[in-house]
Amino acid sequence: DYSIIVSEQDDDKEFNKDMLVNVAAKYISSKESVDQIYLCIHDVDIFPIKATNYYRPDPNTINHLYGYNFNGIILMNLNDFI
């Protein structure tokens, strides 16, 4: 079972990816227990050129599936994000 949450900015201000990720994480943590929740943060302009492994990451691990730092595609446990 899974859910897909799309966090979208709806104003004329400068784009703020960090705010969007924080708002989505806060929303999810207010609705669910965070122990078994995993975040896949995926830039809208990134299209992986090969198969990507979206399996659950180990605790205390950030999987950089494509890109670098907090850009591209990353996967982590919501507890680790918080």
PDB file of C-alpha atoms in Angstrom:
ATOM      1  CA  ASP A   1       0.000   0.000   0.000  1.00  0.00           C
ATOM      2  CA  TYR A   2       1.217   3.491  -0.748  1.00  0.00           C
ATOM      3  CA  SER A   3       0.090   7.057  -1.244  1.00  0.00           C
ATOM      4  CA  ILE A   4       1.499   9.715  -3.508  1.00  0.00           C
ATOM      5  CA  ILE A   5       1.487  13.242  -2.106  1.00  0.00           C
ATOM      6  CA  VAL A   6       2.186  16.069  -4.533  1.00  0.00           C
ATOM      7  CA  SER A   7       3.228  19.307  -2.892  1.00  0.00           C
ATOM      8  CA  GLU A   8       2.714  22.282  -5.179  1.00  0.00           C
ATOM      9  CA  GLN A   9       3.332  25.981  -4.673  1.00  0.00           C
ATOM     10  CA  ASP A  10       0.305  28.141  -5.432  1.00  0.00           C
ATOM     11  CA  ASP A  11       1.464  31.733  -5.266  1.00  0.00           C
ATOM     12  CA  ASP A  12       3.496  34.261  -7.237  1.00  0.00           C
ATOM     13  CA  LYS A  13       6.491  34.125  -4.900  1.00  0.00           C
ATOM     14  CA  GLU A  14       9.889  32.727  -5.844  1.00  0.00           C
ATOM     15  CA  PHE A  15       9.874  28.910  -6.027  1.00  0.00           C
ATOM     16  CA  ASN A  16      10.769  27.375  -2.661  1.00  0.00           C
ATOM     17  CA  LYS A  17      11.422  23.613  -2.878  1.00  0.00           C
ATOM     18  CA  ASP A  18      12.491  23.334   0.774  1.00  0.00           C
ATOM     19  CA  MET A  19       9.196  24.805   1.960  1.00  0.00           C
ATOM     20  CA  LEU A  20       7.228  22.384  -0.235  1.00  0.00           C
ATOM     21  CA  VAL A  21       9.098  19.367   1.141  1.00  0.00           C
ATOM     22  CA  ASN A  22       8.670  20.583   4.732  1.00  0.00           C
ATOM     23  CA  VAL A  23       4.938  21.202   4.273  1.00  0.00           C
ATOM     24  CA  ALA A  24       4.417  17.742   2.740  1.00  0.00           C
ATOM     25  CA  ALA A  25       6.396  16.058   5.551  1.00  0.00           C
ATOM     26  CA  LYS A  26       4.451  17.964   8.208  1.00  0.00           C
ATOM     27  CA  TYR A  27       1.140  17.036   6.559  1.00  0.00           C
ATOM     28  CA  ILE A  28       2.073  13.353   6.367  1.00  0.00           C
ATOM     29  CA  SER A  29       3.346  13.213   9.955  1.00  0.00           C
ATOM     30  CA  SER A  30       0.106  14.797  11.206  1.00  0.00           C
ATOM     31  CA  LYS A  31      -1.954  12.031   9.552  1.00  0.00           C
ATOM     32  CA  GLU A  32       0.195   8.915  10.012  1.00  0.00           C
ATOM     33  CA  SER A  33       2.647   7.269  12.361  1.00  0.00           C
ATOM     34  CA  VAL A  34       6.052   8.182  10.939  1.00  0.00           C
ATOM     35  CA  ASP A  35       7.751   4.851  11.719  1.00  0.00           C
ATOM     36  CA  GLN A  36       6.890   3.135   8.434  1.00  0.00           C
ATOM     37  CA  ILE A  37       6.657   6.170   6.154  1.00  0.00           C
ATOM     38  CA  TYR A  38       9.246   6.771   3.458  1.00  0.00           C
ATOM     39  CA  LEU A  39       9.770   9.952   1.479  1.00  0.00           C
ATOM     40  CA  CYS A  40      10.810   9.982  -2.144  1.00  0.00           C
ATOM     41  CA  ILE A  41      11.645  13.561  -3.003  1.00  0.00           C
ATOM     42  CA  HIS A  42      11.753  13.845  -6.770  1.00  0.00           C
ATOM     43  CA  ASP A  43      12.544  16.983  -8.760  1.00  0.00           C
ATOM     44  CA  VAL A  44       9.905  17.555 -11.414  1.00  0.00           C
ATOM     45  CA  ASP A  45      12.512  18.197 -14.103  1.00  0.00           C
ATOM     46  CA  ILE A  46      14.456  14.953 -13.516  1.00  0.00           C
ATOM     47  CA  PHE A  47      13.716  11.894 -15.597  1.00  0.00           C
ATOM     48  CA  PRO A  48      15.874   8.888 -14.672  1.00  0.00           C
ATOM     49  CA  ILE A  49      17.629   7.376 -17.674  1.00  0.00           C
ATOM     50  CA  LYS A  50      17.826   3.899 -16.146  1.00  0.00           C
ATOM     51  CA  ALA A  51      15.741   1.769 -13.796  1.00  0.00           C
ATOM     52  CA  THR A  52      15.720   3.226 -10.296  1.00  0.00           C
ATOM     53  CA  ASN A  53      15.492   1.246  -7.072  1.00  0.00           C
ATOM     54  CA  TYR A  54      12.674   2.689  -4.967  1.00  0.00           C
ATOM     55  CA  TYR A  55      12.911   0.078  -2.205  1.00  0.00           C
ATOM     56  CA  ARG A  56      12.762   1.135   1.427  1.00  0.00           C
ATOM     57  CA  PRO A  57      15.979   2.695   2.663  1.00  0.00           C
ATOM     58  CA  ASP A  58      17.753   1.518   5.779  1.00  0.00           C
ATOM     59  CA  PRO A  59      17.223   3.682   8.887  1.00  0.00           C
ATOM     60  CA  ASN A  60      19.588   6.642   9.175  1.00  0.00           C
ATOM     61  CA  THR A  61      20.281   6.445   5.448  1.00  0.00           C
ATOM     62  CA  ILE A  62      19.536   8.800   2.605  1.00  0.00           C
ATOM     63  CA  ASN A  63      19.532   7.046  -0.761  1.00  0.00           C
ATOM     64  CA  HIS A  64      20.633   9.371  -3.539  1.00  0.00           C
ATOM     65  CA  LEU A  65      18.995   7.622  -6.470  1.00  0.00           C
ATOM     66  CA  TYR A  66      19.868  10.320  -8.969  1.00  0.00           C
ATOM     67  CA  GLY A  67      21.534  13.680  -8.544  1.00  0.00           C
ATOM     68  CA  TYR A  68      23.375  15.069  -5.549  1.00  0.00           C
ATOM     69  CA  ASN A  69      22.727  16.576  -2.111  1.00  0.00           C
ATOM     70  CA  PHE A  70      19.009  17.376  -1.860  1.00  0.00           C
ATOM     71  CA  ASN A  71      18.514  17.627  -5.624  1.00  0.00           C
ATOM     72  CA  GLY A  72      17.383  14.992  -8.079  1.00  0.00           C
ATOM     73  CA  ILE A  73      15.745  11.915  -6.558  1.00  0.00           C
ATOM     74  CA  ILE A  74      16.281  10.975  -2.923  1.00  0.00           C
ATOM     75  CA  LEU A  75      14.649   8.385  -0.700  1.00  0.00           C
ATOM     76  CA  MET A  76      14.603   8.322   3.105  1.00  0.00           C
ATOM     77  CA  ASN A  77      12.575   7.394   6.156  1.00  0.00           C
ATOM     78  CA  LEU A  78      10.287  10.217   7.354  1.00  0.00           C
ATOM     79  CA  ASN A  79      11.709   9.869  10.880  1.00  0.00           C
ATOM     80  CA  ASP A  80      15.196  10.560   9.500  1.00  0.00           C
ATOM     81  CA  PHE A  81      13.909  13.605   7.624  1.00  0.00           C
ATOM     82  CA  ILE A  82      12.239  15.019  10.735  1.00  0.00           C
TER      83      ILE A  82
END
